mmCIF file of C-alpha atoms and ligand atoms in Angstrom:
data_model
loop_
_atom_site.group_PDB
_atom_site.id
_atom_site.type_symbol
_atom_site.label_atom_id
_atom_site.label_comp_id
_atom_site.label_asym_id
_atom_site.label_seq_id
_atom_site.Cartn_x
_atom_site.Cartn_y
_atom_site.Cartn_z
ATOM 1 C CA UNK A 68 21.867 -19.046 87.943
ATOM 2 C CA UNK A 69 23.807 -15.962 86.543
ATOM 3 C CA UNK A 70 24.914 -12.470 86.960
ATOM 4 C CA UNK A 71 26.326 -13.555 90.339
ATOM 5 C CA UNK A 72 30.182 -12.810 91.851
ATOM 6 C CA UNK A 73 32.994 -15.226 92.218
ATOM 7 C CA UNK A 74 31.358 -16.639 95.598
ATOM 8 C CA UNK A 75 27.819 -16.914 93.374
ATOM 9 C CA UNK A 76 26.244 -15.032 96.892
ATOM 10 C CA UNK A 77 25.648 -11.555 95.527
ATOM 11 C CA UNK A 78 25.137 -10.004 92.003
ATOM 12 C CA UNK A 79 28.832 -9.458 90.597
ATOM 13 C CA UNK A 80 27.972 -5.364 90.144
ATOM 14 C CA UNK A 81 27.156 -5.178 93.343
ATOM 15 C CA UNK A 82 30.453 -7.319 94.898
ATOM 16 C CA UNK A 83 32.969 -5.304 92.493
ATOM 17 C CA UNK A 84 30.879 -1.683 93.566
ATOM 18 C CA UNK A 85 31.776 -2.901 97.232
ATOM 19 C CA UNK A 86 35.165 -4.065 97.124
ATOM 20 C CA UNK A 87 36.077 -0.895 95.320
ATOM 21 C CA UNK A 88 34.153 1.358 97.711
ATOM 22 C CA UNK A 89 35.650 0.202 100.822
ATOM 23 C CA UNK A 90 39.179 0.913 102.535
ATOM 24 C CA UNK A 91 41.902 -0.861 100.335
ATOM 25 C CA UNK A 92 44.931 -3.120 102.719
ATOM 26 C CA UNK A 93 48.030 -1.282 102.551
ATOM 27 C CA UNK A 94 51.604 -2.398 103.376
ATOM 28 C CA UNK A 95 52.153 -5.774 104.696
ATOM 29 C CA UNK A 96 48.275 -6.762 104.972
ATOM 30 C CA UNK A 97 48.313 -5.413 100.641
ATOM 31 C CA UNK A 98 51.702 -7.985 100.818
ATOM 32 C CA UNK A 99 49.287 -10.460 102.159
ATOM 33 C CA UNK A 100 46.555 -10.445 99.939
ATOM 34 C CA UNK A 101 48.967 -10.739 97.204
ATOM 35 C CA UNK A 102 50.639 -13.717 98.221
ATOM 36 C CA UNK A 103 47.793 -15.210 99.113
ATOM 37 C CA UNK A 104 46.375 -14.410 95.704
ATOM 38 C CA UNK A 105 49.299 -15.701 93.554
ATOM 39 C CA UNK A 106 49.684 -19.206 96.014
ATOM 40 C CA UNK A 107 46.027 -19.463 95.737
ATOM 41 C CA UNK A 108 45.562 -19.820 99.899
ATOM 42 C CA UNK A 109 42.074 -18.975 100.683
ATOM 43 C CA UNK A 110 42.237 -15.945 103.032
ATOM 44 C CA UNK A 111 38.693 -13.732 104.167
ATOM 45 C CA UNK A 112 37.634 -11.255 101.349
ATOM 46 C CA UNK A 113 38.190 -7.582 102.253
ATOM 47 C CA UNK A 114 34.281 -6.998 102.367
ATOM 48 C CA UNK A 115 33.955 -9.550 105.267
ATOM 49 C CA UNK A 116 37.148 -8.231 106.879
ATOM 50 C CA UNK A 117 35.653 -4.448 107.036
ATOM 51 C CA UNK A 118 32.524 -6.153 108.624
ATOM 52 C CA UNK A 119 34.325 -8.181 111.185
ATOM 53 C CA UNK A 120 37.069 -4.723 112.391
ATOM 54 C CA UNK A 121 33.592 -3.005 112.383
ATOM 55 C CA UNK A 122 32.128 -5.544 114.994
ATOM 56 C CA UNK A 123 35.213 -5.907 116.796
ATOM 57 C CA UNK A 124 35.126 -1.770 116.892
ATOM 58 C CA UNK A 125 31.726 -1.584 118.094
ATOM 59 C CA UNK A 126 32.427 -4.413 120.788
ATOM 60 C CA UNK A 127 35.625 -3.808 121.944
ATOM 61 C CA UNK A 128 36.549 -7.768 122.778
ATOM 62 C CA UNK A 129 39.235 -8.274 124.953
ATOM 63 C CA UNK A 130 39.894 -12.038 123.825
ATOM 64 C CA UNK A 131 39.297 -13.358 120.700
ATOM 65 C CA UNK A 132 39.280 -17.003 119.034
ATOM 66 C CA UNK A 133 40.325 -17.884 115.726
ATOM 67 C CA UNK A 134 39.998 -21.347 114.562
ATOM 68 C CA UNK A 135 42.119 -21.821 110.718
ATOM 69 C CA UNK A 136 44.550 -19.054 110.680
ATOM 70 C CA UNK A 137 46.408 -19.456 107.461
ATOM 71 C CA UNK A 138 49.202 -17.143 107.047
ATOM 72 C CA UNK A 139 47.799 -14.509 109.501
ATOM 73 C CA UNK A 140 45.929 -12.468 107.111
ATOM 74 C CA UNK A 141 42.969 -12.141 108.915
ATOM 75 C CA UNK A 142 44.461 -12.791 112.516
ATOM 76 C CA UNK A 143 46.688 -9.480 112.384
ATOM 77 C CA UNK A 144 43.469 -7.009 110.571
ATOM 78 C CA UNK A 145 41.454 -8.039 113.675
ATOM 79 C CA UNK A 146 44.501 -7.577 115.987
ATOM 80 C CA UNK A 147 44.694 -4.070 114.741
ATOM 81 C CA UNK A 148 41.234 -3.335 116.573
ATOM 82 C CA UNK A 149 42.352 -4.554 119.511
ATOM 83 C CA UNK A 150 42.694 -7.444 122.346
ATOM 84 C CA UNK A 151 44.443 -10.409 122.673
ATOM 85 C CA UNK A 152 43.909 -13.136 119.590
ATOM 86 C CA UNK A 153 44.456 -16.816 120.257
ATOM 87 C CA UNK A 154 44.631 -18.619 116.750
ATOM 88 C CA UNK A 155 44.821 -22.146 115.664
ATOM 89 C CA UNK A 156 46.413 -23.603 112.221
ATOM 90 C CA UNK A 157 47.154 -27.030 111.204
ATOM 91 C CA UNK A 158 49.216 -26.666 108.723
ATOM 92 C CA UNK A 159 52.837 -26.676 109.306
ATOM 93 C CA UNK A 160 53.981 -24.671 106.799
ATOM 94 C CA UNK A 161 51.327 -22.205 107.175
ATOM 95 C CA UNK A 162 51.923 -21.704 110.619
ATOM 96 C CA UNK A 163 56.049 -21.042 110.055
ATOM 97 C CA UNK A 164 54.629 -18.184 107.515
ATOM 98 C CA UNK A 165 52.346 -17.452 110.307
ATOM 99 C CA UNK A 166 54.278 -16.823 113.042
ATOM 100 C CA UNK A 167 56.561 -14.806 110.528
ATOM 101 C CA UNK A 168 53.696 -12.504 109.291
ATOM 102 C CA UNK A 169 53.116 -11.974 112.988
ATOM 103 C CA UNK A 170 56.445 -11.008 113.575
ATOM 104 C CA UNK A 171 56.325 -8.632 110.671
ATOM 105 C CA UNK A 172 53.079 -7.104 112.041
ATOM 106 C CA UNK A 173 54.660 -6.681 115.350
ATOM 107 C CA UNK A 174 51.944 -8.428 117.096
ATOM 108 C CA UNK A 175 53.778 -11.205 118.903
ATOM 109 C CA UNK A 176 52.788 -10.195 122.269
ATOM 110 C CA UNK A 177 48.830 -10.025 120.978
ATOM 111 C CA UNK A 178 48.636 -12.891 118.893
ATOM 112 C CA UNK A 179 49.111 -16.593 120.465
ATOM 113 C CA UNK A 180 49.626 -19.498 117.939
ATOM 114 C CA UNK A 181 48.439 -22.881 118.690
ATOM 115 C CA UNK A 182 49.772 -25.264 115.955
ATOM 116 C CA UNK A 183 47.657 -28.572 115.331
ATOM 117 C CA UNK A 184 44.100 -29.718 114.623
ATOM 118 C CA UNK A 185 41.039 -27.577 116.442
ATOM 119 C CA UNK A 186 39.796 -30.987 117.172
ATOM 120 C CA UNK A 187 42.391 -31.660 119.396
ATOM 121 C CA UNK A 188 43.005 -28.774 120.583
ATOM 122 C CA UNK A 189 39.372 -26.965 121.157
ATOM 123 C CA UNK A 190 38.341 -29.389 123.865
ATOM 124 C CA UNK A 191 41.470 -28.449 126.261
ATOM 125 C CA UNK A 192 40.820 -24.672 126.113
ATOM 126 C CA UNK A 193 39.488 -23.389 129.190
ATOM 127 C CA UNK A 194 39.633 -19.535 129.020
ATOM 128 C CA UNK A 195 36.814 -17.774 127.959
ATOM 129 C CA UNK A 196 36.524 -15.313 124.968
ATOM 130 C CA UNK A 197 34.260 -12.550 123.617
ATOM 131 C CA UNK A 198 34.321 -13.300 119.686
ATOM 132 C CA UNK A 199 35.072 -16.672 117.675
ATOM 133 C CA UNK A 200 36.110 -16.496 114.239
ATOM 134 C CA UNK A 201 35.891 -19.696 112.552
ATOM 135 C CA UNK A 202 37.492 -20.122 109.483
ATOM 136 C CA UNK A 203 38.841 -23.737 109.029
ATOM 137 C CA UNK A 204 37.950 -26.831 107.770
ATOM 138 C CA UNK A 205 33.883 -25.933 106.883
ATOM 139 C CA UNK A 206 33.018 -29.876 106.792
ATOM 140 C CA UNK A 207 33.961 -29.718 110.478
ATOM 141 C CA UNK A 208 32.204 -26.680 111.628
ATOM 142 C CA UNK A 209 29.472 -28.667 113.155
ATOM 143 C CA UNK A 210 31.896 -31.032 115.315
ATOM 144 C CA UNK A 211 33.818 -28.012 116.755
ATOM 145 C CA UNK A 212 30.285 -25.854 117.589
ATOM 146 C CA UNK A 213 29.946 -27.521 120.902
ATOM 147 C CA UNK A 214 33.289 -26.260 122.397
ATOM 148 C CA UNK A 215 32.893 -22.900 120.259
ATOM 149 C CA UNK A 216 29.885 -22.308 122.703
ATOM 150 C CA UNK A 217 31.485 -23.228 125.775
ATOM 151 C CA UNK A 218 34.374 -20.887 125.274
ATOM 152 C CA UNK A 219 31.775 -17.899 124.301
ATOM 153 C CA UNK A 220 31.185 -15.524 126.995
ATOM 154 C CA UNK A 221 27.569 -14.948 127.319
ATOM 155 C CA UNK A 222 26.821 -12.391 124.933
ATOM 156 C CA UNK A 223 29.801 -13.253 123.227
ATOM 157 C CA UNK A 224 29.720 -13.010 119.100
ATOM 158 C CA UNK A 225 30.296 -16.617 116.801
ATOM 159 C CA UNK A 226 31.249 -15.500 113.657
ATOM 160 C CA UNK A 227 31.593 -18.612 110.730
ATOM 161 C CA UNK A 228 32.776 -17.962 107.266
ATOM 162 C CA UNK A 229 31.896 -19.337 104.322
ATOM 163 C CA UNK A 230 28.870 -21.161 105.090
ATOM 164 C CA UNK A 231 27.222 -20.256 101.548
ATOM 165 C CA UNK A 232 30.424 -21.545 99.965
ATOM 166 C CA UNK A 233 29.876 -20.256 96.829
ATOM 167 C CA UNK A 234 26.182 -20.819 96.927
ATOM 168 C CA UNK A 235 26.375 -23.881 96.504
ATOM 169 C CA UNK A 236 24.189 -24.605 100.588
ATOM 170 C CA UNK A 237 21.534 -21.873 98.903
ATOM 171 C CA UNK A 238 20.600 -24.490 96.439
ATOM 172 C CA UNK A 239 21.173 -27.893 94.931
ATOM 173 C CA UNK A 240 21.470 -26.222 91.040
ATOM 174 C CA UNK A 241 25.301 -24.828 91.863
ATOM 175 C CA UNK A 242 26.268 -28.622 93.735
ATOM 176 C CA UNK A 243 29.391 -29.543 92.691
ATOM 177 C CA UNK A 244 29.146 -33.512 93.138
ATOM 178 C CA UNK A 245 32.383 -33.927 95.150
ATOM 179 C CA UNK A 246 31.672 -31.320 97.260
ATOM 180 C CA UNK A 247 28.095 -32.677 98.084
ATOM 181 C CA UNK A 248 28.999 -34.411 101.885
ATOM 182 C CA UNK A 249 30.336 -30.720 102.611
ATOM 183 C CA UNK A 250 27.159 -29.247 101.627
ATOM 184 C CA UNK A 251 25.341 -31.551 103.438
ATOM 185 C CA UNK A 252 27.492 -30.397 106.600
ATOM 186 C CA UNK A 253 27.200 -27.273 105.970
ATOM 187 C CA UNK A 254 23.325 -27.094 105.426
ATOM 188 C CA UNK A 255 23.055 -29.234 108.830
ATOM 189 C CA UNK A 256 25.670 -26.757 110.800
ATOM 190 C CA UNK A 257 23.417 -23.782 109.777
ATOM 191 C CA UNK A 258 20.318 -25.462 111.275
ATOM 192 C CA UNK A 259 21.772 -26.436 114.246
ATOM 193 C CA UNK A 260 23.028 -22.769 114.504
ATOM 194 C CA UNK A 261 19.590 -21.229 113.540
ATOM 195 C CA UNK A 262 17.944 -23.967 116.264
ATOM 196 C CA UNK A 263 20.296 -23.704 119.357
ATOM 197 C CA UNK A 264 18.798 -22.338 121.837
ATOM 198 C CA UNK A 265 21.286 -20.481 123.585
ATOM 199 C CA UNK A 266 22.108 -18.478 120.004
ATOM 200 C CA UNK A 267 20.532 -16.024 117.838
ATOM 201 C CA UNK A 268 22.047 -16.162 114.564
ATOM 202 C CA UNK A 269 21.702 -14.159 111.162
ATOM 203 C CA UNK A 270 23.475 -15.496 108.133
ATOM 204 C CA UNK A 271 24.998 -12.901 105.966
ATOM 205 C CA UNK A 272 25.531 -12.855 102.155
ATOM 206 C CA UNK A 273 28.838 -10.947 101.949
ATOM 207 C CA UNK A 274 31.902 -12.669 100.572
ATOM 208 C CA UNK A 275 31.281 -16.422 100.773
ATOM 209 C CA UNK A 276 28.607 -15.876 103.251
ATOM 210 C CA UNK A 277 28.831 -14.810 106.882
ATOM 211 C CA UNK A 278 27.053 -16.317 109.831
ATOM 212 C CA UNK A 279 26.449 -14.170 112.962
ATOM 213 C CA UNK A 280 25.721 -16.016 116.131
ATOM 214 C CA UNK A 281 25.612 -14.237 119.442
ATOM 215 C CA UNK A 282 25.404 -16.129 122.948
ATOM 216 C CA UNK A 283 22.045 -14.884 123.919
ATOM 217 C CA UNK A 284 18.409 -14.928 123.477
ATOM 218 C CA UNK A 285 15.666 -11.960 122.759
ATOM 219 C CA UNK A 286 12.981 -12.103 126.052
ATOM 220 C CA UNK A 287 9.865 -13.832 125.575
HETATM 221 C C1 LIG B 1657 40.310 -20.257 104.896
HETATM 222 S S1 LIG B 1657 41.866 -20.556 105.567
HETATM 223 C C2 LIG B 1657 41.962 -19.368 106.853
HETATM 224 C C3 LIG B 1657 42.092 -17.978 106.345
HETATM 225 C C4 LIG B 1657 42.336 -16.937 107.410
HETATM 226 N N1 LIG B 1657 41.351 -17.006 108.472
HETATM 227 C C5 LIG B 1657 42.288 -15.564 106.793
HETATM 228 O O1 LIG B 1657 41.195 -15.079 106.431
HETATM 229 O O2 LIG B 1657 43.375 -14.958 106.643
HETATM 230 C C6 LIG B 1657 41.604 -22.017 106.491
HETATM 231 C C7 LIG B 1657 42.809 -22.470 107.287
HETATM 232 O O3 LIG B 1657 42.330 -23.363 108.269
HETATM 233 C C8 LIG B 1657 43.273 -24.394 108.453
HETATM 234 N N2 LIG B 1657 42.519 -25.539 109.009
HETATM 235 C C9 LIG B 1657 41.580 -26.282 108.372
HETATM 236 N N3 LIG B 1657 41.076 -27.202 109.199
HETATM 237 C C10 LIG B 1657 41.717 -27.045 110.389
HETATM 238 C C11 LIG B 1657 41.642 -27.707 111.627
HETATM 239 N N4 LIG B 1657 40.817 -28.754 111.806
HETATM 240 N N5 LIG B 1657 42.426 -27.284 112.630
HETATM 241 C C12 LIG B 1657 43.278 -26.225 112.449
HETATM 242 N N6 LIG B 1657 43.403 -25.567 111.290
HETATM 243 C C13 LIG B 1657 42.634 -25.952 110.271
HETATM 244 C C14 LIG B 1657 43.834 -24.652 107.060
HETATM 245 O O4 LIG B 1657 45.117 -25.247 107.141
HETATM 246 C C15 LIG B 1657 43.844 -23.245 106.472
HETATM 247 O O5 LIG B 1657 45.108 -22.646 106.622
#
């Protein structure tokens, strides 16, 4: 394996040629990505945020679902499409710097925080919503898929990040050995995505890979 980017999901030509072609963050999002950078908090590459504002663009969601927040990087570039964003984050300290960021952005009125664990606090949501980002915890994307499909709105867009992490679900010859039982996860979670029959999914090799699941099914 060689020649590939940072994520090892695309040729590295082809991920720098991208990330230089598209629209570079300016002002407090640019402040983001560099504090991110320099504290080394994983937040969404610019090449998958430019797809997600696209989809959220083209579809116009009026409530949105974000499950691992971090310091609101991604939270307040899909705000700036539009609707109402509910997001969760576990962290404490992350979700101070959170609500702070949010603040900053001016978004308090769009963007609802819900501090704790997505385990707990998936199953008492009740409201419905038109896109899902998910974006914590990826050895725990396959326990929180069931309530991620009850709060989609029928034709209602899943969108889960990293699930190529790094390349390493592509193929056992990248496998880090510690990170082998989220691999494992990982693989399963796509399958059960792929499988479900309520979903059509397509799984996307930009940034650390991309999987697109929308509530509905082509006619037979
Ligand atoms: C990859 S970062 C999120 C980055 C953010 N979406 C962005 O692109 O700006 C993942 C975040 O999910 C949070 N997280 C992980 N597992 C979680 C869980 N079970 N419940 C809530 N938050 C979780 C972590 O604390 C971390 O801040």
């Amino acid at each position: 394996m060689e020649n590939n980017d940072k994520h090892n999901i695309s040729y590295e030509y082809i991920s720098r040629y991208i990330g230089g072609v598209l629209e570079q963050s300016t002002g407090l999002l640019r402040e983001l990505e560099l504090y991110a950078e320099k504290n080394n908090i994983p937040i969404a590459p610019l090449e998958t945020i430019r797809f997600i504002q696209t989809l959220l663009l083209a579809t116009q969601p009026k409530r949105i679902l974000e499950v691992g927040a971090a310091i609101g990087y991604s939270a307040i570039t899909m705000a700036k499409c539009g609707g109402n964003i509910t997001t969760i984050e576990r962290d404490k300290k992350m979700a101070e710097l959170l609500k702070q960021n949010i603040e900053k952005a001016g978004l308090l009125k769009r963007i609802t925080v819900l501090k704790g664990d997505a385990a707990d606090i998936l199953p008492t949501l009740t409201e419905q919503f038109d896109f899902i980002f998910l974006d914590a915890a990826k050895g725990h994307y396959i326990d929180f898929l069931p309530d991620c499909i009850r709060l989609l709105k029928d034709g209602g867009l899943l969108c889960s990040d990293n699930v190529l992490y790094k390349g390493m679900v592509a193929t056992d010859e990248l496998v880090i050995r510690r990170k082998i039982t989220i691999v494992r996860r990982l693989r399963s979670y796509l399958k059960t995505l792929c499988e479900n029959d309520r979903l059509t999914t397509s799984v996307i090799p930009i940034g650390d890979g991309l999987a697109l699941s929308c509530k509905g099914r082509e006619q037979k």
